[in-house]
Amino acid sequence: MLEGESVSDNPFINKIAEMANVEFTEVTVPAYTDFVTKFNLMVSSGDIPDFVHCWSPVEVQKHGDMGAFLELTDVIKNSTVLSKKYNDEILELMKDEKGKIYALRTLGTQDPASSAVRKDLIDELNDGIMPITPEEWYEVFKKQKAKYPDSTPYSSPGGLWALEIFFNAYGVSIGTSGANWQYTNGKYINAFEAPLCKEAIIYHKKLYDEGLLDKTFVTNKLQDYVDRKNNKGVIIAPNNLRSVISYIGHYKKNGIPSAVIVPGPLPKVDDERIDNANVYSALGPIGGHCVSISARTKNKDAVIRLIEVLLSDEVANMTAWGREGIEYNIANNKKTLNIEKSTETRYRGIYGFMFTYGSEEHVKTALEGQIGLIDEAKRADYLSAFEVGMKVAYDQASKVPSVTPASFVQLLTDTVSKRTEALELSKAIILKAITGEISLEEYDVQVAEFLKTYKSITDEYNTKLEQAKAKYPNY
């Protein structure tokens, strides 16, 4: 929220309350860094608000099974609004291993994965030719480092965060948490088993050894990463479209008006062994956030009305565009933002969480709001380049099915805990191999031991996968 704005008393939440015919007696929005602690305290105390929004559906399902939240299957089926938004397929995706739904997942974002690319540097260093493969990017990184020795072409906010862009390029699902289990060519494997995993490790080690990957990437904090972007010329980073859009104004406000940031293609190795599902991200049917209803609520019907309103087209429009005549105007059947007013109430976007903050309207308004910050003489060219990148992002997302048999796989609770342990160990192996703390031969030994130790997780994934294939033969 902006300073001076109240989360429980502002034009947008008041309108939502009016539409749902409810009254908000208390609205709590914990700081991002405190959210997990506050959530756990809330659940352990039993003092749970009527309505809860969070990004931990697994935790909500777990605590729902223990009696903290209402089971929602009948709520969804008996609601005209919810039953239209959440079909039988989505209901299955939301169920836990007992077939229960306590966490109503948000709708899938329409904001595709992309890469944020410094087009000005691509124009300067590579004759405007956008690299695709990791090796093509490597050549650009070298050119940048040669011309600007103090630059940092590739960086991370700490550990493996943000490095997934080039691991994915090799068809390897290694991300912030470590080596994931990935659905590849019809079965589950651990990322260490992906055909090109070691090549991806070697690629990152090469970048690290040559100073093209930030030497402090393991210990970086978020502010270090921002500094590398602002002052060290980070040339590519993974971002969804709205995040790429936000950097248009970010660079201008931080005194780097020469930076031209556009969505670039997600990198990909040209190798037939790679499954596109491990490179690109589909526009999924459900999002990672969820809402739930306290099992102790005395206002069940009111909470259901609130959820229905939050899923309405009117709220999607209001959180994206604002209010007609204030944040936007209509002329010749076209909406136009009032940039100043829209910026003043940009906090309204927080109420778009049922769309995972990424409806197509949110993407459109985000671009219009930022592109207006660019000098008018350059705006048309900038917008043209941006729209090319947006089209590529949507095209790449369309290469991956939104639902596969793997979408219906649910691990046992004990296995989920073991998987967390495995991810931590895998992350340590990967980081040590990239930084040279262990040799590539020792990497092979540790990976082999890892796969042996955690084979039971792979086996459970594939057992559940075969069950899903039998139950859902159309996928």
Coordinates of C-alpha atoms in Angstrom, one line a residue:
M1 CA 0.0 0.0 0.0
L2 CA 1.0 3.6 -0.4
E3 CA 1.7 5.8 2.6
G4 CA -1.6 7.2 3.9
E5 CA -3.8 4.5 2.3
S6 CA -5.7 2.1 4.5
V7 CA -6.0 -1.5 3.5
S8 CA -9.5 -1.6 5.2
D9 CA -10.8 1.8 4.0
N10 CA -10.1 2.9 0.5
P11 CA -12.3 3.4 -2.6
F12 CA -11.5 -0.1 -4.0
I13 CA -12.0 -2.3 -1.0
N14 CA -15.1 -0.2 -0.2
K15 CA -16.5 -0.9 -3.6
I16 CA -15.8 -4.6 -3.3
A17 CA -17.6 -4.6 0.1
E18 CA -20.6 -2.9 -1.4
M19 CA -20.7 -5.3 -4.3
A20 CA -20.6 -8.3 -2.0
N21 CA -22.9 -6.7 0.6
V22 CA -20.4 -7.4 3.3
E23 CA -18.6 -5.3 6.0
F24 CA -14.9 -5.6 6.6
T25 CA -14.4 -5.2 10.4
E26 CA -10.7 -5.8 10.2
V27 CA -8.3 -6.3 7.2
T28 CA -4.7 -7.5 8.0
V29 CA -2.0 -7.4 5.3
P30 CA 1.3 -8.6 6.9
A31 CA 4.6 -7.5 5.4
Y32 CA 5.9 -10.0 2.8
T33 CA 8.8 -11.0 5.0
D34 CA 6.6 -11.6 8.0
F35 CA 3.8 -13.5 6.2
V36 CA 4.8 -17.1 6.9
T37 CA 5.4 -16.3 10.6
K38 CA 2.0 -14.4 10.9
F39 CA 0.2 -17.2 9.1
N40 CA 1.6 -19.9 11.4
L41 CA 0.8 -17.8 14.5
M42 CA -2.7 -17.3 13.2
V43 CA -3.3 -21.0 12.6
S44 CA -1.7 -22.1 15.9
S45 CA -3.8 -19.6 17.9
G46 CA -7.0 -20.7 16.3
D47 CA -7.9 -17.0 15.8
I48 CA -8.5 -17.3 12.1
P49 CA -10.3 -14.6 10.2
D50 CA -13.5 -15.5 8.2
F51 CA -11.6 -15.1 4.9
V52 CA -7.9 -15.8 4.3
H53 CA -5.8 -15.2 1.2
C54 CA -2.3 -16.6 1.0
W55 CA 0.3 -18.2 -1.3
S56 CA 0.6 -21.5 0.6
P57 CA -2.1 -23.9 -0.7
V58 CA -0.2 -26.9 0.6
E59 CA -0.2 -25.4 4.2
V60 CA -3.9 -24.5 3.9
Q61 CA -4.7 -28.0 2.8
K62 CA -2.7 -29.5 5.7
H63 CA -4.3 -27.3 8.3
G64 CA -7.8 -27.7 6.7
D65 CA -7.4 -31.4 7.2
M66 CA -6.8 -30.7 10.9
G67 CA -10.0 -28.6 11.2
A68 CA -8.8 -25.1 10.6
F69 CA -10.6 -24.4 7.3
L70 CA -13.9 -25.3 5.6
E71 CA -14.0 -28.1 3.0
L72 CA -15.1 -26.3 -0.2
T73 CA -16.2 -28.9 -2.7
D74 CA -19.9 -28.4 -2.1
V75 CA -19.4 -24.6 -1.8
I76 CA -18.0 -24.5 -5.3
K77 CA -20.5 -26.8 -6.8
N78 CA -23.5 -25.0 -5.2
S79 CA -22.3 -21.5 -6.4
T80 CA -23.4 -20.4 -9.8
V81 CA -20.3 -18.2 -10.1
L82 CA -17.7 -20.6 -8.7
S83 CA -19.0 -23.7 -10.6
K84 CA -18.5 -21.8 -13.9
K85 CA -15.0 -20.7 -13.0
Y86 CA -13.9 -24.0 -11.5
N87 CA -14.8 -27.0 -13.7
D88 CA -14.4 -30.7 -12.8
E89 CA -10.8 -30.7 -14.1
I90 CA -9.8 -27.8 -11.9
L91 CA -11.6 -29.4 -8.9
E92 CA -9.4 -32.5 -9.3
L93 CA -6.3 -30.3 -9.5
M94 CA -7.2 -28.7 -6.2
K95 CA -7.9 -31.9 -4.2
D96 CA -5.5 -33.3 -1.7
E97 CA -4.7 -37.0 -1.3
K98 CA -8.0 -37.6 0.5
G99 CA -10.0 -35.8 -2.2
K100 CA -10.7 -32.7 -0.1
I101 CA -10.5 -29.0 -1.1
Y102 CA -9.7 -26.5 1.6
A103 CA -7.7 -24.1 -0.5
L104 CA -9.6 -22.5 -3.4
R105 CA -6.8 -21.8 -5.8
T106 CA -6.7 -18.5 -7.7
L107 CA -7.3 -18.6 -11.5
G108 CA -4.3 -19.2 -13.7
T109 CA -2.4 -16.1 -14.6
Q110 CA -2.5 -14.8 -18.2
D111 CA 0.9 -13.3 -17.6
P112 CA 3.4 -15.6 -19.4
A113 CA 7.0 -16.3 -18.5
S114 CA 9.5 -14.3 -20.4
S115 CA 13.0 -12.8 -20.1
A116 CA 13.8 -9.2 -19.4
V117 CA 16.5 -8.2 -21.9
R118 CA 18.5 -5.0 -22.2
K119 CA 17.7 -4.4 -25.9
D120 CA 20.0 -1.3 -26.0
L121 CA 22.9 -3.5 -25.1
I122 CA 21.9 -6.1 -27.7
D123 CA 21.7 -3.4 -30.3
E124 CA 25.1 -2.1 -29.3
L125 CA 26.9 -5.4 -28.9
N126 CA 25.2 -7.8 -31.2
D127 CA 23.9 -5.7 -34.1
G128 CA 20.3 -6.0 -32.7
I129 CA 20.2 -9.8 -33.1
M130 CA 18.5 -11.4 -30.2
P131 CA 20.4 -14.5 -28.9
I132 CA 18.4 -17.7 -28.4
T133 CA 20.8 -20.5 -27.4
P134 CA 22.9 -20.4 -24.3
E135 CA 26.1 -20.4 -26.5
E136 CA 24.8 -17.4 -28.4
W137 CA 24.2 -15.6 -25.1
Y138 CA 27.7 -16.6 -24.0
E139 CA 29.2 -14.8 -27.0
V140 CA 27.2 -11.7 -26.1
F141 CA 28.2 -11.9 -22.5
K142 CA 31.9 -12.0 -23.6
K143 CA 31.4 -9.0 -25.9
Q144 CA 29.8 -7.0 -23.0
K145 CA 32.6 -7.9 -20.6
A146 CA 35.3 -7.0 -23.1
K147 CA 33.8 -3.6 -23.8
Y148 CA 32.7 -2.9 -20.2
P149 CA 35.1 -4.8 -17.8
D150 CA 33.2 -3.7 -14.7
S151 CA 29.9 -5.1 -16.0
T152 CA 28.0 -8.1 -14.7
P153 CA 26.1 -9.6 -17.6
Y154 CA 24.4 -12.4 -15.5
S155 CA 23.5 -12.4 -11.8
S156 CA 21.3 -13.7 -9.1
P157 CA 19.6 -12.3 -6.0
G158 CA 21.2 -15.2 -4.1
G159 CA 22.0 -18.8 -4.8
L160 CA 20.1 -20.4 -7.7
W161 CA 17.4 -17.7 -7.7
A162 CA 17.1 -16.3 -11.3
L163 CA 19.5 -18.8 -12.8
E164 CA 16.7 -21.1 -13.9
I165 CA 16.5 -19.2 -17.2
F166 CA 19.6 -21.0 -18.5
F167 CA 19.0 -24.3 -16.6
N168 CA 15.6 -24.5 -18.3
A169 CA 17.3 -23.7 -21.6
Y170 CA 18.9 -27.1 -21.3
G171 CA 15.6 -28.8 -20.3
V172 CA 16.6 -28.9 -16.7
S173 CA 14.2 -27.9 -13.9
I174 CA 16.6 -26.4 -11.5
G175 CA 15.3 -23.4 -9.7
T176 CA 15.5 -21.4 -6.5
S177 CA 15.0 -24.5 -4.3
G178 CA 17.3 -26.9 -6.1
A179 CA 16.9 -29.9 -8.5
N180 CA 13.2 -30.4 -9.0
W181 CA 11.4 -33.5 -10.0
Q182 CA 10.2 -32.9 -13.5
Y183 CA 7.7 -34.4 -16.0
T184 CA 9.8 -35.2 -19.0
N185 CA 8.7 -37.1 -22.1
G186 CA 5.9 -38.9 -20.3
K187 CA 7.6 -39.8 -17.0
Y188 CA 9.0 -38.2 -13.9
I189 CA 12.7 -37.8 -13.4
N190 CA 14.8 -35.7 -11.0
A191 CA 16.4 -32.8 -12.8
F192 CA 19.8 -34.4 -12.2
E193 CA 18.7 -37.1 -14.6
A194 CA 17.8 -34.8 -17.4
P195 CA 19.9 -35.6 -20.5
L196 CA 21.7 -32.2 -20.5
C197 CA 21.9 -31.5 -16.8
K198 CA 25.7 -31.8 -16.5
E199 CA 26.0 -29.6 -19.6
A200 CA 23.9 -27.0 -17.9
I201 CA 26.2 -27.2 -14.8
I202 CA 29.3 -26.9 -17.0
Y203 CA 27.8 -23.9 -18.8
H204 CA 27.2 -22.0 -15.5
K205 CA 30.7 -23.0 -14.3
K206 CA 32.1 -21.5 -17.4
L207 CA 30.2 -18.3 -16.9
Y208 CA 31.3 -18.1 -13.3
D209 CA 35.0 -18.9 -14.0
E210 CA 35.1 -16.2 -16.7
G211 CA 33.4 -13.5 -14.5
L212 CA 30.3 -13.4 -16.7
L213 CA 28.2 -14.8 -13.9
D214 CA 28.4 -12.6 -10.8
K215 CA 31.2 -13.9 -8.5
T216 CA 29.1 -13.2 -5.5
F217 CA 25.9 -14.8 -6.9
V218 CA 25.7 -17.4 -4.0
T219 CA 25.6 -14.8 -1.2
N220 CA 23.9 -11.9 -3.0
K221 CA 20.9 -10.2 -1.4
L222 CA 18.0 -8.8 -3.4
Q223 CA 19.5 -5.3 -3.1
D224 CA 22.8 -6.5 -4.6
Y225 CA 20.8 -7.9 -7.5
V226 CA 19.0 -4.6 -8.0
D227 CA 22.4 -2.9 -7.9
R228 CA 23.8 -5.2 -10.6
K229 CA 20.8 -4.4 -12.8
N230 CA 21.1 -0.6 -12.2
N231 CA 24.8 -0.2 -12.3
K232 CA 26.5 -3.3 -13.7
G233 CA 24.4 -3.9 -16.9
V234 CA 22.7 -7.2 -16.2
I235 CA 21.6 -8.0 -19.7
I236 CA 19.1 -10.8 -19.2
A237 CA 16.9 -12.1 -16.3
P238 CA 13.8 -14.2 -16.0
N239 CA 10.6 -12.3 -15.4
N240 CA 7.0 -12.6 -16.3
L241 CA 5.6 -9.9 -18.7
R242 CA 4.3 -7.6 -16.0
S243 CA 7.7 -7.6 -14.2
V244 CA 9.5 -6.8 -17.5
I245 CA 7.0 -4.0 -18.0
S246 CA 7.7 -2.6 -14.6
Y247 CA 11.4 -2.2 -15.5
I248 CA 10.6 0.4 -18.2
G249 CA 9.9 3.0 -15.5
H250 CA 12.4 1.5 -13.1
Y251 CA 15.4 2.3 -15.2
K252 CA 14.1 5.8 -16.1
K253 CA 13.4 6.6 -12.4
N254 CA 16.9 5.3 -11.4
G255 CA 18.7 7.6 -13.8
I256 CA 19.3 5.1 -16.6
P257 CA 17.2 6.5 -19.4
S258 CA 19.3 4.8 -22.1
A259 CA 18.2 1.3 -20.9
V260 CA 15.6 -0.2 -23.2
I261 CA 14.1 -3.3 -21.5
V262 CA 12.0 -5.6 -23.6
P263 CA 10.6 -9.2 -23.2
G264 CA 13.1 -11.6 -24.9
P265 CA 12.6 -15.2 -26.0
L266 CA 13.3 -17.7 -23.3
P267 CA 16.7 -19.3 -24.2
K268 CA 16.7 -22.9 -25.5
V269 CA 19.4 -25.4 -26.6
D270 CA 18.8 -26.8 -30.0
D271 CA 18.6 -30.5 -29.0
E272 CA 15.8 -33.0 -29.8
R273 CA 16.2 -34.6 -26.3
I274 CA 14.7 -31.5 -24.6
D275 CA 11.0 -31.5 -23.7
N276 CA 9.5 -28.1 -24.2
A277 CA 7.6 -28.5 -20.9
N278 CA 11.0 -28.2 -19.1
V279 CA 11.9 -25.0 -21.0
Y280 CA 8.7 -23.0 -21.3
S281 CA 5.8 -22.4 -18.8
A282 CA 2.2 -22.9 -19.8
L283 CA -0.6 -20.5 -18.8
G284 CA -1.9 -22.9 -16.2
P285 CA -5.6 -23.3 -15.2
I286 CA -4.9 -22.4 -11.6
G287 CA -2.5 -20.1 -9.8
G288 CA -0.2 -20.5 -6.8
H289 CA -2.2 -18.3 -4.5
C290 CA -5.4 -19.5 -2.7
V291 CA -8.2 -18.4 -0.5
S292 CA -9.9 -20.2 2.3
I293 CA -12.8 -19.9 4.8
S294 CA -12.3 -20.3 8.5
A295 CA -14.0 -23.4 9.9
R296 CA -15.3 -21.3 12.8
T297 CA -16.9 -18.6 10.6
K298 CA -20.4 -17.4 11.4
N299 CA -20.5 -15.6 8.1
K300 CA -20.1 -18.4 5.6
D301 CA -22.6 -17.0 3.0
A302 CA -21.1 -13.5 3.2
V303 CA -17.6 -14.9 2.6
I304 CA -18.9 -16.9 -0.4
R305 CA -20.4 -13.7 -1.8
L306 CA -17.1 -12.0 -1.3
I307 CA -15.2 -14.7 -3.2
E308 CA -17.7 -14.5 -6.1
V309 CA -17.3 -10.7 -6.3
L310 CA -13.5 -11.0 -6.3
L311 CA -13.8 -13.3 -9.3
S312 CA -16.0 -10.9 -11.3
D313 CA -15.1 -9.1 -14.5
E314 CA -15.9 -5.8 -12.7
V315 CA -13.2 -6.4 -10.1
A316 CA -10.8 -7.6 -12.8
N317 CA -11.4 -4.3 -14.6
M318 CA -11.3 -2.2 -11.5
T319 CA -8.0 -3.6 -10.2
A320 CA -6.4 -3.3 -13.6
W321 CA -7.8 0.0 -15.0
G322 CA -9.4 1.7 -11.9
R323 CA -12.5 3.9 -12.1
E324 CA -13.9 5.4 -15.3
G325 CA -13.4 9.1 -15.3
I326 CA -10.7 9.0 -12.7
E327 CA -7.9 6.4 -13.4
Y328 CA -9.1 5.9 -17.0
N329 CA -11.3 7.4 -19.7
I330 CA -13.1 6.0 -22.7
A331 CA -13.0 7.7 -26.1
N332 CA -13.9 6.0 -29.4
N333 CA -14.5 2.8 -27.5
K334 CA -10.9 2.8 -26.3
K335 CA -9.7 3.0 -22.7
T336 CA -6.9 5.4 -21.9
L337 CA -5.2 5.6 -18.6
N338 CA -4.8 8.8 -16.7
I339 CA -1.2 8.1 -15.9
E340 CA -1.0 10.4 -12.9
K341 CA -4.2 9.2 -11.3
S342 CA -3.6 5.6 -12.1
T343 CA -0.1 5.8 -10.5
E344 CA -1.6 7.3 -7.4
T345 CA -3.9 4.3 -6.9
R346 CA -1.7 1.5 -8.2
Y347 CA -2.2 -0.3 -4.9
R348 CA -5.6 -1.3 -6.3
G349 CA -3.8 -4.2 -8.0
I350 CA -3.6 -6.1 -4.7
Y351 CA -7.3 -6.8 -4.9
G352 CA -6.7 -8.7 -8.2
F353 CA -5.3 -11.7 -6.4
M354 CA -8.1 -14.1 -7.6
F355 CA -6.6 -13.6 -11.1
T356 CA -3.1 -14.3 -9.7
Y357 CA -2.5 -10.5 -10.4
G358 CA -2.1 -11.5 -14.1
S359 CA -5.3 -11.1 -16.1
E360 CA -4.8 -9.9 -19.7
E361 CA -6.3 -6.6 -18.6
H362 CA -3.6 -6.3 -15.9
V363 CA -0.9 -6.9 -18.6
K364 CA -2.4 -4.3 -20.9
T365 CA -2.7 -1.6 -18.3
A366 CA 0.7 -2.2 -16.9
L367 CA 2.2 -1.6 -20.3
E368 CA 0.2 1.5 -21.0
G369 CA 1.1 2.9 -17.6
Q370 CA 4.8 2.4 -18.1
I371 CA 5.2 3.2 -21.8
G372 CA 3.9 6.7 -21.1
L373 CA 7.1 7.3 -19.2
I374 CA 9.2 7.0 -22.3
D375 CA 10.2 10.1 -24.3
E376 CA 7.5 10.6 -26.9
A377 CA 10.0 10.5 -29.8
K378 CA 11.1 7.0 -28.8
R379 CA 7.8 5.7 -27.6
A380 CA 6.5 4.1 -30.9
D381 CA 9.8 2.2 -31.5
Y382 CA 9.9 1.1 -27.9
L383 CA 6.3 -0.1 -28.0
S384 CA 6.9 -2.0 -31.3
A385 CA 9.9 -3.9 -29.9
F386 CA 7.9 -4.6 -26.7
E387 CA 4.9 -6.0 -28.6
V388 CA 7.2 -8.3 -30.6
G389 CA 8.5 -9.7 -27.3
M390 CA 5.1 -10.1 -25.8
K391 CA 3.9 -12.1 -28.8
V392 CA 6.9 -14.4 -28.4
A393 CA 6.1 -14.9 -24.7
Y394 CA 2.6 -15.9 -25.5
D395 CA 3.7 -18.2 -28.3
Q396 CA 6.2 -19.9 -26.2
A397 CA 3.6 -20.5 -23.4
S398 CA 1.3 -22.1 -26.0
K399 CA 3.9 -24.7 -26.8
V400 CA 3.2 -26.4 -23.4
P401 CA -0.1 -28.0 -22.5
S402 CA -1.7 -26.4 -19.4
V403 CA -2.8 -29.8 -18.0
T404 CA -1.0 -33.2 -18.3
P405 CA -1.3 -36.4 -16.2
A406 CA 1.4 -34.9 -14.0
S407 CA -0.9 -32.1 -13.0
F408 CA -3.0 -34.6 -11.0
V409 CA -0.1 -36.2 -9.1
Q410 CA -0.2 -35.7 -5.3
L411 CA 2.7 -36.8 -3.1
L412 CA 2.1 -38.2 0.4
T413 CA 2.8 -35.7 3.2
D414 CA 5.8 -37.6 4.4
T415 CA 7.2 -37.6 0.9
V416 CA 6.8 -33.9 0.6
S417 CA 8.9 -33.4 3.7
K418 CA 11.6 -35.8 2.3
R419 CA 11.5 -33.9 -1.0
T420 CA 12.2 -30.6 0.8
E421 CA 15.3 -32.2 2.4
A422 CA 16.4 -33.5 -1.0
L423 CA 16.0 -30.1 -2.6
E424 CA 18.3 -28.5 0.0
L425 CA 21.0 -31.1 -0.6
S426 CA 20.7 -30.8 -4.4
K427 CA 21.1 -27.1 -4.2
A428 CA 24.4 -27.5 -2.2
I429 CA 25.7 -29.9 -4.8
I430 CA 24.9 -27.6 -7.7
L431 CA 26.4 -24.5 -6.1
K432 CA 29.6 -26.3 -5.2
A433 CA 30.0 -27.6 -8.7
I434 CA 29.4 -24.2 -10.3
T435 CA 31.9 -22.4 -8.0
G436 CA 34.5 -25.2 -8.2
E437 CA 34.3 -26.2 -4.6
I438 CA 33.9 -29.7 -5.8
S439 CA 35.2 -31.1 -9.1
L440 CA 33.0 -32.3 -11.9
E441 CA 34.1 -35.9 -11.0
E442 CA 33.0 -35.4 -7.4
Y443 CA 29.8 -33.9 -8.7
D444 CA 29.1 -37.1 -10.6
V445 CA 29.7 -39.1 -7.4
Q446 CA 27.4 -36.9 -5.2
V447 CA 24.7 -36.9 -7.8
A448 CA 24.7 -40.7 -8.1
E449 CA 24.5 -41.0 -4.3
F450 CA 21.7 -38.4 -4.3
L451 CA 19.6 -40.3 -6.9
K452 CA 20.1 -43.5 -5.0
T453 CA 19.1 -42.0 -1.7
Y454 CA 15.9 -40.3 -3.0
K455 CA 14.9 -42.9 -5.6
S456 CA 11.8 -43.6 -3.5
I457 CA 10.5 -40.1 -4.3
T458 CA 10.9 -40.7 -8.1
D459 CA 9.2 -44.0 -7.7
E460 CA 6.2 -42.5 -5.9
Y461 CA 5.9 -39.8 -8.5
N462 CA 5.8 -42.4 -11.3
T463 CA 3.4 -44.7 -9.4
K464 CA 1.0 -41.8 -8.9
L465 CA 1.6 -40.7 -12.5
E466 CA 0.5 -44.1 -13.9
Q467 CA -2.6 -43.9 -11.6
A468 CA -3.4 -40.4 -13.0
K469 CA -3.0 -41.7 -16.6
A470 CA -5.5 -44.4 -15.9
K471 CA -7.9 -42.1 -14.3
Y472 CA -7.5 -39.3 -16.8
P473 CA -6.9 -41.0 -20.2
N474 CA -7.7 -37.8 -22.1
Y475 CA -4.5 -36.2 -20.9

